XYZ file of C-alpha atoms in Angstrom:
70
model
C -9.920 1.683 -17.877
C -10.769 3.995 -15.017
C -7.985 5.236 -12.807
C -8.777 4.139 -9.287
C -7.344 5.130 -5.930
C -5.281 1.966 -6.084
C -3.711 3.033 -9.387
C -2.889 6.442 -7.940
C -1.390 4.821 -4.842
C 0.725 2.459 -6.923
C 1.962 5.337 -9.079
C 2.829 7.357 -5.980
C 4.769 4.461 -4.501
C 6.632 3.894 -7.777
C 7.582 7.585 -7.858
C 8.780 7.508 -4.265
C 10.795 4.350 -4.810
C 12.457 5.955 -7.821
C 13.323 8.997 -5.709
C 14.794 6.773 -3.015
C 16.873 4.909 -5.605
C 18.302 8.024 -7.163
C 18.870 9.933 -3.924
C 20.904 8.145 -1.320
C 19.581 10.031 1.677
C 17.594 8.738 4.593
C 14.879 11.368 4.271
C 13.764 10.037 0.874
C 13.788 6.464 2.156
C 11.750 7.497 5.190
C 9.224 9.159 2.857
C 8.867 5.914 0.914
C 8.371 3.869 4.076
C 5.794 6.327 5.416
C 3.834 6.409 2.147
C 3.775 2.630 1.781
C 2.662 2.121 5.380
C -0.068 4.758 4.917
C -1.366 2.969 1.825
C -1.361 -0.400 3.560
C -3.049 1.069 6.645
C -5.779 2.596 4.480
C -6.425 -0.757 2.826
C -6.531 -2.519 6.211
C -9.081 0.007 7.500
C -11.197 -0.537 4.402
C -11.297 -4.331 4.704
C -11.399 -4.637 8.494
C -15.220 -4.923 8.594
C -15.086 -7.732 6.024
C -12.486 -9.530 8.110
C -14.746 -9.405 11.148
C -17.658 -10.883 9.199
C -15.609 -13.561 7.453
C -15.917 -17.032 8.998
C -12.276 -17.867 8.280
C -9.635 -15.938 6.437
C -6.648 -18.004 5.382
C -4.355 -15.132 4.496
C -4.093 -11.409 4.391
C -3.967 -11.646 0.594
C -7.269 -13.562 0.534
C -8.835 -10.842 2.670
C -7.891 -8.241 0.092
C -5.234 -6.505 2.160
C -2.319 -6.643 -0.223
C 0.170 -3.816 -0.353
C 0.762 -2.454 -3.840
C 3.648 -3.977 -5.739
C 6.750 -1.839 -5.782
């Protein structure tokens, strides 16, 4: 199976979450929040044109904008 950008993003988020769990400082937690929001924003930018063309989108998940699982 090919490693996609999504796989790399999920791995990065998992690493950051692990850092935040083991280190109880706000800087690590802020890094996790920033990374997750950047990943979600990238996915939104990628699917925005599809959303504009879609006649009706029932949910963000149906549109393909789903943040990676933590």
